[in-house]
Amino acid sequence: MGNNIVYAILFLWAKLHAILPMPVLFILSDILYFFIYYVAHYRKKVVRNNLKNSFPDKTKEELLKLERRFYHHFADYIIETIKLAHISQDELLRRANIRNPELVYDLLDKGHTCFIMIMGHYGNWEWFSGATARFEGRATIYQVYRPLNNKAFDRLYIYLRTRFHSFGIKKNDTIRELIRLKQNKTHALLPFLADQTPSKANLHYWTMFLNQESAILTGPERIAKKLDIPIIYADTKKIKRGYYTVDFKLITDNPKETDEFQITENYARMMEQTILRDPAYWLWTHKRWKHKRADHPS
């Protein structure tokens, strides 16, 4: 009962804010930025440490400017995610545009049915991971997600992410659900956010990423190889406030023929290029480098 009440309050709060037009929401975002950055100092030490280690050649002034731009964007991301509670499908597709869906169509024409789309916490990933209409009925989005500990927030996020006819798959159920989808010849696209820190039990591959030795998630590669599923990278750009694009880039449509960790390394290089194009739009609040290779010898 308690979770239901909390969810009802959260849902009403999100709906009331989401009905506001984007220009008004961006005014609220500016206020939110001031509170997060200057009052709450939300994870400021983590952000500064990440930026300093990732860009050792930048001056203190350059890093400070980048830090403030990130927090401005972070506030926008929060407001834009709330907007999912009311935004129309047409407006969402206009503001978050996949420029080359034909890459998926070509793979479908070749006989593939399931695809893995790997991306990162860059721009607004929430706006790209849920609208099945992007593929004109030719493929359905099945979002892989890790359930939140707070059941009310988890229920709200599931609502926001599945408003536009996509489905959720819990992380631990991914392989089983993919096997089912493939056996049923369901046309399915599975987005993975693959730039987060692996758990201690999954520190299988290390590479240089943003000037630091970094462990990279290998789950998408392992699944793609196991089930022989094409894997695509979603290269995200922020065009201007409230507008994003994605360009699909095929990593491989024959994963079983690739060398071990080749897919993971290609993803790391593509993700790095996306970030370096404008670092302000990556999620620097993550404790991305909490694991050190020296502490985890292979």
PDB file of C-alpha atoms in Angstrom:
ATOM      1  CA  MET A   1       0.000   0.000   0.000  1.00  0.00           C
ATOM      2  CA  GLY A   2       2.803   2.415   0.893  1.00  0.00           C
ATOM      3  CA  ASN A   3       4.520   1.970  -2.469  1.00  0.00           C
ATOM      4  CA  ASN A   4       1.213   2.526  -4.275  1.00  0.00           C
ATOM      5  CA  ILE A   5       0.711   5.839  -2.496  1.00  0.00           C
ATOM      6  CA  VAL A   6       4.269   6.981  -3.232  1.00  0.00           C
ATOM      7  CA  TYR A   7       3.861   5.952  -6.876  1.00  0.00           C
ATOM      8  CA  ALA A   8       0.568   7.846  -7.163  1.00  0.00           C
ATOM      9  CA  ILE A   9       2.238  11.000  -5.802  1.00  0.00           C
ATOM     10  CA  LEU A  10       5.218  10.607  -8.148  1.00  0.00           C
ATOM     11  CA  PHE A  11       2.967   9.933 -11.120  1.00  0.00           C
ATOM     12  CA  LEU A  12       0.804  12.991 -10.428  1.00  0.00           C
ATOM     13  CA  TRP A  13       3.882  15.160  -9.862  1.00  0.00           C
ATOM     14  CA  ALA A  14       5.429  13.998 -13.173  1.00  0.00           C
ATOM     15  CA  LYS A  15       2.187  14.507 -15.096  1.00  0.00           C
ATOM     16  CA  LEU A  16       1.651  18.010 -13.731  1.00  0.00           C
ATOM     17  CA  HIS A  17       5.162  19.050 -14.746  1.00  0.00           C
ATOM     18  CA  ALA A  18       5.108  17.221 -18.084  1.00  0.00           C
ATOM     19  CA  ILE A  19       2.070  19.111 -19.390  1.00  0.00           C
ATOM     20  CA  LEU A  20       4.121  22.311 -19.374  1.00  0.00           C
ATOM     21  CA  PRO A  21       5.612  23.357 -22.741  1.00  0.00           C
ATOM     22  CA  MET A  22       9.322  22.802 -23.264  1.00  0.00           C
ATOM     23  CA  PRO A  23      10.307  26.513 -23.008  1.00  0.00           C
ATOM     24  CA  VAL A  24       8.736  26.661 -19.545  1.00  0.00           C
ATOM     25  CA  LEU A  25      10.353  23.373 -18.544  1.00  0.00           C
ATOM     26  CA  PHE A  26      13.738  24.746 -19.558  1.00  0.00           C
ATOM     27  CA  ILE A  27      13.206  27.690 -17.212  1.00  0.00           C
ATOM     28  CA  LEU A  28      12.604  25.130 -14.463  1.00  0.00           C
ATOM     29  CA  SER A  29      15.752  23.340 -15.637  1.00  0.00           C
ATOM     30  CA  ASP A  30      17.789  26.537 -15.136  1.00  0.00           C
ATOM     31  CA  ILE A  31      16.469  26.756 -11.576  1.00  0.00           C
ATOM     32  CA  LEU A  32      17.184  23.068 -11.032  1.00  0.00           C
ATOM     33  CA  TYR A  33      20.740  23.564 -12.313  1.00  0.00           C
ATOM     34  CA  PHE A  34      21.342  26.309  -9.753  1.00  0.00           C
ATOM     35  CA  PHE A  35      20.068  24.085  -6.937  1.00  0.00           C
ATOM     36  CA  ILE A  36      21.984  20.951  -8.013  1.00  0.00           C
ATOM     37  CA  TYR A  37      25.247  22.743  -8.711  1.00  0.00           C
ATOM     38  CA  TYR A  38      25.443  25.628  -6.248  1.00  0.00           C
ATOM     39  CA  VAL A  39      23.294  24.414  -3.333  1.00  0.00           C
ATOM     40  CA  ALA A  40      23.334  20.615  -3.239  1.00  0.00           C
ATOM     41  CA  HIS A  41      26.772  20.232  -4.896  1.00  0.00           C
ATOM     42  CA  TYR A  42      25.444  16.934  -6.259  1.00  0.00           C
ATOM     43  CA  ARG A  43      28.393  14.553  -6.777  1.00  0.00           C
ATOM     44  CA  LYS A  44      30.605  17.516  -7.614  1.00  0.00           C
ATOM     45  CA  LYS A  45      33.744  15.791  -6.318  1.00  0.00           C
ATOM     46  CA  VAL A  46      33.055  12.756  -8.517  1.00  0.00           C
ATOM     47  CA  VAL A  47      32.482  14.929 -11.573  1.00  0.00           C
ATOM     48  CA  ARG A  48      35.616  17.021 -11.006  1.00  0.00           C
ATOM     49  CA  ASN A  49      37.786  13.970 -10.474  1.00  0.00           C
ATOM     50  CA  ASN A  50      36.404  12.267 -13.588  1.00  0.00           C
ATOM     51  CA  LEU A  51      36.927  15.345 -15.747  1.00  0.00           C
ATOM     52  CA  LYS A  52      40.425  16.022 -14.406  1.00  0.00           C
ATOM     53  CA  ASN A  53      41.584  12.447 -15.060  1.00  0.00           C
ATOM     54  CA  SER A  54      39.906  12.238 -18.455  1.00  0.00           C
ATOM     55  CA  PHE A  55      41.318  15.537 -19.744  1.00  0.00           C
ATOM     56  CA  PRO A  56      44.733  16.047 -18.121  1.00  0.00           C
ATOM     57  CA  ASP A  57      45.703  18.644 -20.749  1.00  0.00           C
ATOM     58  CA  LYS A  58      42.819  21.008 -20.004  1.00  0.00           C
ATOM     59  CA  THR A  59      43.344  24.023 -17.772  1.00  0.00           C
ATOM     60  CA  LYS A  60      41.406  24.562 -14.543  1.00  0.00           C
ATOM     61  CA  GLU A  61      39.329  27.219 -16.298  1.00  0.00           C
ATOM     62  CA  GLU A  62      38.495  24.866 -19.180  1.00  0.00           C
ATOM     63  CA  LEU A  63      37.547  22.076 -16.784  1.00  0.00           C
ATOM     64  CA  LEU A  64      35.352  24.407 -14.747  1.00  0.00           C
ATOM     65  CA  LYS A  65      33.543  25.599 -17.883  1.00  0.00           C
ATOM     66  CA  LEU A  66      33.019  21.986 -18.964  1.00  0.00           C
ATOM     67  CA  GLU A  67      31.770  21.074 -15.492  1.00  0.00           C
ATOM     68  CA  ARG A  68      29.145  23.830 -15.539  1.00  0.00           C
ATOM     69  CA  ARG A  69      28.014  22.915 -19.041  1.00  0.00           C
ATOM     70  CA  PHE A  70      27.605  19.322 -17.902  1.00  0.00           C
ATOM     71  CA  TYR A  71      25.423  20.281 -14.943  1.00  0.00           C
ATOM     72  CA  HIS A  72      23.285  22.486 -17.207  1.00  0.00           C
ATOM     73  CA  HIS A  73      22.763  19.516 -19.495  1.00  0.00           C
ATOM     74  CA  PHE A  74      22.171  17.174 -16.559  1.00  0.00           C
ATOM     75  CA  ALA A  75      19.320  19.410 -15.368  1.00  0.00           C
ATOM     76  CA  ASP A  76      17.907  19.401 -18.911  1.00  0.00           C
ATOM     77  CA  TYR A  77      18.096  15.599 -18.981  1.00  0.00           C
ATOM     78  CA  ILE A  78      16.051  15.356 -15.767  1.00  0.00           C
ATOM     79  CA  ILE A  79      13.386  17.747 -17.056  1.00  0.00           C
ATOM     80  CA  GLU A  80      13.275  16.064 -20.471  1.00  0.00           C
ATOM     81  CA  THR A  81      12.845  12.648 -18.864  1.00  0.00           C
ATOM     82  CA  ILE A  82       9.893  13.933 -16.825  1.00  0.00           C
ATOM     83  CA  LYS A  83       8.438  15.285 -20.086  1.00  0.00           C
ATOM     84  CA  LEU A  84       8.050  11.674 -21.241  1.00  0.00           C
ATOM     85  CA  ALA A  85       4.970  11.500 -19.013  1.00  0.00           C
ATOM     86  CA  HIS A  86       3.042  13.753 -21.410  1.00  0.00           C
ATOM     87  CA  ILE A  87       5.004  14.356 -24.625  1.00  0.00           C
ATOM     88  CA  SER A  88       3.286  13.244 -27.814  1.00  0.00           C
ATOM     89  CA  GLN A  89       4.848  10.578 -29.970  1.00  0.00           C
ATOM     90  CA  ASP A  90       5.195  12.994 -32.909  1.00  0.00           C
ATOM     91  CA  GLU A  91       7.040  15.549 -30.783  1.00  0.00           C
ATOM     92  CA  LEU A  92       9.312  12.891 -29.307  1.00  0.00           C
ATOM     93  CA  LEU A  93      10.259  11.560 -32.749  1.00  0.00           C
ATOM     94  CA  ARG A  94      10.901  15.113 -33.943  1.00  0.00           C
ATOM     95  CA  ARG A  95      13.126  15.974 -30.989  1.00  0.00           C
ATOM     96  CA  ALA A  96      14.972  12.623 -30.879  1.00  0.00           C
ATOM     97  CA  ASN A  97      15.549  11.627 -34.474  1.00  0.00           C
ATOM     98  CA  ILE A  98      17.178   8.415 -35.725  1.00  0.00           C
ATOM     99  CA  ARG A  99      18.615   9.525 -39.044  1.00  0.00           C
ATOM    100  CA  ASN A 100      19.247   6.152 -40.662  1.00  0.00           C
ATOM    101  CA  PRO A 101      16.707   3.494 -39.565  1.00  0.00           C
ATOM    102  CA  GLU A 102      17.246   1.901 -42.967  1.00  0.00           C
ATOM    103  CA  LEU A 103      20.311   0.156 -41.519  1.00  0.00           C
ATOM    104  CA  VAL A 104      17.891  -1.964 -39.463  1.00  0.00           C
ATOM    105  CA  TYR A 105      15.610  -2.443 -42.458  1.00  0.00           C
ATOM    106  CA  ASP A 106      18.511  -3.736 -44.548  1.00  0.00           C
ATOM    107  CA  LEU A 107      19.387  -6.282 -41.849  1.00  0.00           C
ATOM    108  CA  LEU A 108      15.744  -7.367 -41.656  1.00  0.00           C
ATOM    109  CA  ASP A 109      15.714  -7.849 -45.429  1.00  0.00           C
ATOM    110  CA  LYS A 110      18.764 -10.102 -45.066  1.00  0.00           C
ATOM    111  CA  GLY A 111      16.835 -12.377 -42.708  1.00  0.00           C
ATOM    112  CA  HIS A 112      17.934 -11.136 -39.273  1.00  0.00           C
ATOM    113  CA  THR A 113      15.172 -10.693 -36.705  1.00  0.00           C
ATOM    114  CA  CYS A 114      16.824  -9.532 -33.462  1.00  0.00           C
ATOM    115  CA  PHE A 115      19.388  -6.776 -32.994  1.00  0.00           C
ATOM    116  CA  ILE A 116      21.436  -5.372 -30.135  1.00  0.00           C
ATOM    117  CA  MET A 117      21.835  -1.590 -30.077  1.00  0.00           C
ATOM    118  CA  ILE A 118      24.625  -0.429 -27.778  1.00  0.00           C
ATOM    119  CA  MET A 119      24.815   3.180 -26.700  1.00  0.00           C
ATOM    120  CA  GLY A 120      25.919   5.171 -23.679  1.00  0.00           C
ATOM    121  CA  HIS A 121      24.714   7.644 -21.085  1.00  0.00           C
ATOM    122  CA  TYR A 122      25.133  10.468 -23.567  1.00  0.00           C
ATOM    123  CA  GLY A 123      22.671  13.190 -24.563  1.00  0.00           C
ATOM    124  CA  ASN A 124      19.249  11.892 -23.592  1.00  0.00           C
ATOM    125  CA  TRP A 125      19.262   8.113 -23.900  1.00  0.00           C
ATOM    126  CA  GLU A 126      15.749   7.894 -22.416  1.00  0.00           C
ATOM    127  CA  TRP A 127      14.305   9.655 -25.457  1.00  0.00           C
ATOM    128  CA  PHE A 128      15.787   7.073 -27.823  1.00  0.00           C
ATOM    129  CA  SER A 129      15.117   3.813 -26.028  1.00  0.00           C
ATOM    130  CA  GLY A 130      11.335   3.577 -26.075  1.00  0.00           C
ATOM    131  CA  ALA A 131       9.463   4.651 -29.225  1.00  0.00           C
ATOM    132  CA  THR A 132       8.760   1.607 -31.360  1.00  0.00           C
ATOM    133  CA  ALA A 133       7.155   3.873 -33.986  1.00  0.00           C
ATOM    134  CA  ARG A 134      10.652   4.865 -35.118  1.00  0.00           C
ATOM    135  CA  PHE A 135      10.738   1.635 -37.111  1.00  0.00           C
ATOM    136  CA  GLU A 136       7.325   1.986 -38.773  1.00  0.00           C
ATOM    137  CA  GLY A 137       6.022  -1.294 -37.428  1.00  0.00           C
ATOM    138  CA  ARG A 138       8.967  -3.314 -38.725  1.00  0.00           C
ATOM    139  CA  ALA A 139      10.655  -3.805 -35.334  1.00  0.00           C
ATOM    140  CA  THR A 140       9.678  -3.513 -31.670  1.00  0.00           C
ATOM    141  CA  ILE A 141      11.944  -2.080 -28.965  1.00  0.00           C
ATOM    142  CA  TYR A 142      12.652  -4.289 -25.947  1.00  0.00           C
ATOM    143  CA  GLN A 143      14.524  -2.266 -23.338  1.00  0.00           C
ATOM    144  CA  VAL A 144      17.030  -4.057 -21.137  1.00  0.00           C
ATOM    145  CA  TYR A 145      16.934  -2.476 -17.683  1.00  0.00           C
ATOM    146  CA  ARG A 146      18.129  -3.014 -14.145  1.00  0.00           C
ATOM    147  CA  PRO A 147      15.213  -2.683 -11.682  1.00  0.00           C
ATOM    148  CA  LEU A 148      15.582   0.172  -9.190  1.00  0.00           C
ATOM    149  CA  ASN A 149      15.619  -0.605  -5.472  1.00  0.00           C
ATOM    150  CA  ASN A 150      12.807   1.877  -4.856  1.00  0.00           C
ATOM    151  CA  LYS A 151       9.698   0.149  -6.210  1.00  0.00           C
ATOM    152  CA  ALA A 152       7.740   3.380  -6.691  1.00  0.00           C
ATOM    153  CA  PHE A 153      10.497   5.016  -8.756  1.00  0.00           C
ATOM    154  CA  ASP A 154      11.005   1.753 -10.654  1.00  0.00           C
ATOM    155  CA  ARG A 155       7.315   1.635 -11.559  1.00  0.00           C
ATOM    156  CA  LEU A 156       7.408   5.273 -12.722  1.00  0.00           C
ATOM    157  CA  TYR A 157      10.474   4.678 -14.905  1.00  0.00           C
ATOM    158  CA  ILE A 158       8.855   1.609 -16.463  1.00  0.00           C
ATOM    159  CA  TYR A 159       5.797   3.719 -17.271  1.00  0.00           C
ATOM    160  CA  LEU A 160       7.884   6.484 -18.842  1.00  0.00           C
ATOM    161  CA  ARG A 161      10.004   4.049 -20.862  1.00  0.00           C
ATOM    162  CA  THR A 162       7.124   1.989 -22.242  1.00  0.00           C
ATOM    163  CA  ARG A 163       4.565   4.687 -23.104  1.00  0.00           C
ATOM    164  CA  PHE A 164       5.215   4.295 -26.818  1.00  0.00           C
ATOM    165  CA  HIS A 165       4.642   0.557 -27.268  1.00  0.00           C
ATOM    166  CA  SER A 166       8.044  -0.755 -26.234  1.00  0.00           C
ATOM    167  CA  PHE A 167       8.603  -3.530 -23.686  1.00  0.00           C
ATOM    168  CA  GLY A 168      10.981  -3.971 -20.769  1.00  0.00           C
ATOM    169  CA  ILE A 169      13.312  -6.904 -20.144  1.00  0.00           C
ATOM    170  CA  LYS A 170      14.983  -7.285 -16.784  1.00  0.00           C
ATOM    171  CA  LYS A 171      18.738  -7.557 -17.102  1.00  0.00           C
ATOM    172  CA  ASN A 172      18.888 -11.050 -15.621  1.00  0.00           C
ATOM    173  CA  ASP A 173      16.253 -12.278 -18.092  1.00  0.00           C
ATOM    174  CA  THR A 174      17.972 -10.934 -21.210  1.00  0.00           C
ATOM    175  CA  ILE A 175      19.334 -14.128 -22.747  1.00  0.00           C
ATOM    176  CA  ARG A 176      16.202 -16.154 -22.011  1.00  0.00           C
ATOM    177  CA  GLU A 177      13.970 -13.466 -23.537  1.00  0.00           C
ATOM    178  CA  LEU A 178      16.212 -13.047 -26.553  1.00  0.00           C
ATOM    179  CA  ILE A 179      16.144 -16.778 -27.251  1.00  0.00           C
ATOM    180  CA  ARG A 180      12.351 -16.651 -27.076  1.00  0.00           C
ATOM    181  CA  LEU A 181      12.149 -13.635 -29.390  1.00  0.00           C
ATOM    182  CA  LYS A 182      14.524 -15.218 -31.878  1.00  0.00           C
ATOM    183  CA  GLN A 183      12.685 -18.554 -31.858  1.00  0.00           C
ATOM    184  CA  ASN A 184       9.411 -16.724 -32.454  1.00  0.00           C
ATOM    185  CA  LYS A 185      11.066 -14.696 -35.251  1.00  0.00           C
ATOM    186  CA  THR A 186      10.012 -11.487 -33.521  1.00  0.00           C
ATOM    187  CA  HIS A 187      11.575  -8.379 -35.038  1.00  0.00           C
ATOM    188  CA  ALA A 188      13.183  -6.907 -31.930  1.00  0.00           C
ATOM    189  CA  LEU A 189      15.735  -4.185 -31.185  1.00  0.00           C
ATOM    190  CA  LEU A 190      17.363  -4.311 -27.728  1.00  0.00           C
ATOM    191  CA  PRO A 191      19.078  -1.128 -26.489  1.00  0.00           C
ATOM    192  CA  PHE A 192      21.988  -1.661 -24.058  1.00  0.00           C
ATOM    193  CA  LEU A 193      23.651   1.129 -22.061  1.00  0.00           C
ATOM    194  CA  ALA A 194      27.142  -0.346 -22.104  1.00  0.00           C
ATOM    195  CA  ASP A 195      29.338   2.451 -20.719  1.00  0.00           C
ATOM    196  CA  GLN A 196      28.685   1.806 -17.050  1.00  0.00           C
ATOM    197  CA  THR A 197      31.132   0.173 -14.670  1.00  0.00           C
ATOM    198  CA  PRO A 198      31.106  -3.646 -14.665  1.00  0.00           C
ATOM    199  CA  SER A 199      30.646  -5.446 -11.361  1.00  0.00           C
ATOM    200  CA  LYS A 200      33.704  -7.009  -9.730  1.00  0.00           C
ATOM    201  CA  ALA A 201      32.666 -10.404 -11.104  1.00  0.00           C
ATOM    202  CA  ASN A 202      32.642  -9.065 -14.680  1.00  0.00           C
ATOM    203  CA  LEU A 203      35.990  -7.314 -15.029  1.00  0.00           C
ATOM    204  CA  HIS A 204      36.900  -9.347 -18.114  1.00  0.00           C
ATOM    205  CA  TYR A 205      38.254  -6.678 -20.479  1.00  0.00           C
ATOM    206  CA  TRP A 206      40.377  -3.580 -19.906  1.00  0.00           C
ATOM    207  CA  THR A 207      41.335  -0.887 -22.379  1.00  0.00           C
ATOM    208  CA  MET A 208      42.365   2.773 -22.417  1.00  0.00           C
ATOM    209  CA  PHE A 209      39.240   4.913 -22.358  1.00  0.00           C
ATOM    210  CA  LEU A 210      39.364   8.673 -21.841  1.00  0.00           C
ATOM    211  CA  ASN A 211      43.026   8.531 -20.820  1.00  0.00           C
ATOM    212  CA  GLN A 212      42.383   5.931 -18.122  1.00  0.00           C
ATOM    213  CA  GLU A 213      42.701   2.172 -17.943  1.00  0.00           C
ATOM    214  CA  SER A 214      39.058   1.128 -17.876  1.00  0.00           C
ATOM    215  CA  ALA A 215      37.034  -2.042 -17.522  1.00  0.00           C
ATOM    216  CA  ILE A 216      34.396  -2.322 -20.253  1.00  0.00           C
ATOM    217  CA  LEU A 217      31.177  -4.326 -20.094  1.00  0.00           C
ATOM    218  CA  THR A 218      31.402  -7.427 -22.278  1.00  0.00           C
ATOM    219  CA  GLY A 219      27.803  -8.586 -21.834  1.00  0.00           C
ATOM    220  CA  PRO A 220      26.498  -7.285 -25.192  1.00  0.00           C
ATOM    221  CA  GLU A 221      29.364  -8.978 -27.040  1.00  0.00           C
ATOM    222  CA  ARG A 222      28.845 -12.283 -25.227  1.00  0.00           C
ATOM    223  CA  ILE A 223      25.114 -12.264 -25.973  1.00  0.00           C
ATOM    224  CA  ALA A 224      25.641 -11.289 -29.615  1.00  0.00           C
ATOM    225  CA  LYS A 225      28.155 -14.107 -30.101  1.00  0.00           C
ATOM    226  CA  LYS A 226      26.080 -16.687 -28.253  1.00  0.00           C
ATOM    227  CA  LEU A 227      22.933 -16.017 -30.280  1.00  0.00           C
ATOM    228  CA  ASP A 228      24.600 -14.723 -33.479  1.00  0.00           C
ATOM    229  CA  ILE A 229      22.775 -11.391 -33.377  1.00  0.00           C
ATOM    230  CA  PRO A 230      23.907  -8.239 -35.256  1.00  0.00           C
ATOM    231  CA  ILE A 231      25.166  -5.469 -33.033  1.00  0.00           C
ATOM    232  CA  ILE A 232      24.739  -1.767 -33.815  1.00  0.00           C
ATOM    233  CA  TYR A 233      26.204   1.353 -32.206  1.00  0.00           C
ATOM    234  CA  ALA A 234      23.968   4.390 -31.664  1.00  0.00           C
ATOM    235  CA  ASP A 235      26.080   7.511 -32.154  1.00  0.00           C
ATOM    236  CA  THR A 236      24.225  10.278 -30.313  1.00  0.00           C
ATOM    237  CA  LYS A 237      24.536  14.028 -30.886  1.00  0.00           C
ATOM    238  CA  LYS A 238      22.917  16.922 -29.084  1.00  0.00           C
ATOM    239  CA  ILE A 239      21.959  19.384 -31.820  1.00  0.00           C
ATOM    240  CA  LYS A 240      20.604  22.074 -29.512  1.00  0.00           C
ATOM    241  CA  ARG A 241      18.640  22.289 -26.302  1.00  0.00           C
ATOM    242  CA  GLY A 242      15.894  19.683 -26.446  1.00  0.00           C
ATOM    243  CA  TYR A 243      16.965  18.163 -29.788  1.00  0.00           C
ATOM    244  CA  TYR A 244      19.072  15.051 -30.420  1.00  0.00           C
ATOM    245  CA  THR A 245      19.986  12.762 -33.283  1.00  0.00           C
ATOM    246  CA  VAL A 246      21.298   9.209 -33.539  1.00  0.00           C
ATOM    247  CA  ASP A 247      23.262   7.705 -36.404  1.00  0.00           C
ATOM    248  CA  PHE A 248      23.323   3.914 -36.447  1.00  0.00           C
ATOM    249  CA  LYS A 249      26.717   2.343 -37.162  1.00  0.00           C
ATOM    250  CA  LEU A 250      26.965  -1.386 -37.776  1.00  0.00           C
ATOM    251  CA  ILE A 251      29.642  -3.001 -35.625  1.00  0.00           C
ATOM    252  CA  THR A 252      29.057  -6.464 -37.084  1.00  0.00           C
ATOM    253  CA  ASP A 253      26.259  -8.602 -38.499  1.00  0.00           C
ATOM    254  CA  ASN A 254      28.380 -11.733 -38.014  1.00  0.00           C
ATOM    255  CA  PRO A 255      29.525 -11.629 -34.385  1.00  0.00           C
ATOM    256  CA  LYS A 256      30.564 -15.286 -34.202  1.00  0.00           C
ATOM    257  CA  GLU A 257      33.328 -14.563 -36.702  1.00  0.00           C
ATOM    258  CA  THR A 258      34.888 -11.728 -34.697  1.00  0.00           C
ATOM    259  CA  ASP A 259      37.886 -12.094 -32.394  1.00  0.00           C
ATOM    260  CA  GLU A 260      37.357 -12.175 -28.648  1.00  0.00           C
ATOM    261  CA  PHE A 261      36.671  -8.669 -27.263  1.00  0.00           C
ATOM    262  CA  GLN A 262      36.817  -7.130 -30.766  1.00  0.00           C
ATOM    263  CA  ILE A 263      33.205  -5.956 -30.505  1.00  0.00           C
ATOM    264  CA  THR A 264      33.803  -4.569 -27.012  1.00  0.00           C
ATOM    265  CA  GLU A 265      36.927  -2.695 -28.136  1.00  0.00           C
ATOM    266  CA  ASN A 266      35.122  -1.255 -31.167  1.00  0.00           C
ATOM    267  CA  TYR A 267      32.337  -0.061 -28.910  1.00  0.00           C
ATOM    268  CA  ALA A 268      34.827   1.593 -26.523  1.00  0.00           C
ATOM    269  CA  ARG A 269      36.438   3.492 -29.391  1.00  0.00           C
ATOM    270  CA  MET A 270      33.083   4.603 -30.839  1.00  0.00           C
ATOM    271  CA  MET A 271      31.771   5.667 -27.429  1.00  0.00           C
ATOM    272  CA  GLU A 272      34.963   7.605 -26.771  1.00  0.00           C
ATOM    273  CA  GLN A 273      34.629   9.465 -30.077  1.00  0.00           C
ATOM    274  CA  THR A 274      31.047  10.389 -29.232  1.00  0.00           C
ATOM    275  CA  ILE A 275      32.119  11.791 -25.861  1.00  0.00           C
ATOM    276  CA  LEU A 276      35.130  13.673 -27.204  1.00  0.00           C
ATOM    277  CA  ARG A 277      32.968  15.423 -29.796  1.00  0.00           C
ATOM    278  CA  ASP A 278      31.403  17.302 -26.861  1.00  0.00           C
ATOM    279  CA  PRO A 279      32.169  15.939 -23.385  1.00  0.00           C
ATOM    280  CA  ALA A 280      29.529  18.078 -21.641  1.00  0.00           C
ATOM    281  CA  TYR A 281      26.753  15.677 -22.607  1.00  0.00           C
ATOM    282  CA  TRP A 282      28.097  12.470 -21.023  1.00  0.00           C
ATOM    283  CA  LEU A 283      26.986  11.388 -17.526  1.00  0.00           C
ATOM    284  CA  TRP A 284      30.034  12.381 -15.487  1.00  0.00           C
ATOM    285  CA  THR A 285      28.296  11.727 -12.144  1.00  0.00           C
ATOM    286  CA  HIS A 286      28.941   7.981 -12.535  1.00  0.00           C
ATOM    287  CA  LYS A 287      31.751   6.516 -10.451  1.00  0.00           C
ATOM    288  CA  ARG A 288      33.033   5.103 -13.702  1.00  0.00           C
ATOM    289  CA  TRP A 289      36.561   4.271 -12.561  1.00  0.00           C
ATOM    290  CA  LYS A 290      35.961   2.858  -9.088  1.00  0.00           C
ATOM    291  CA  HIS A 291      37.747  -0.370 -10.122  1.00  0.00           C
ATOM    292  CA  LYS A 292      41.512  -0.266 -10.761  1.00  0.00           C
ATOM    293  CA  ARG A 293      43.198  -2.941 -12.836  1.00  0.00           C
ATOM    294  CA  ALA A 294      46.065  -3.220 -10.365  1.00  0.00           C
ATOM    295  CA  ASP A 295      43.537  -4.295  -7.714  1.00  0.00           C
ATOM    296  CA  HIS A 296      42.026  -6.953  -9.984  1.00  0.00           C
ATOM    297  CA  PRO A 297      44.797  -8.950 -11.702  1.00  0.00           C
ATOM    298  CA  SER A 298      43.494 -11.339 -14.350  1.00  0.00           C
TER     299      SER A 298
END
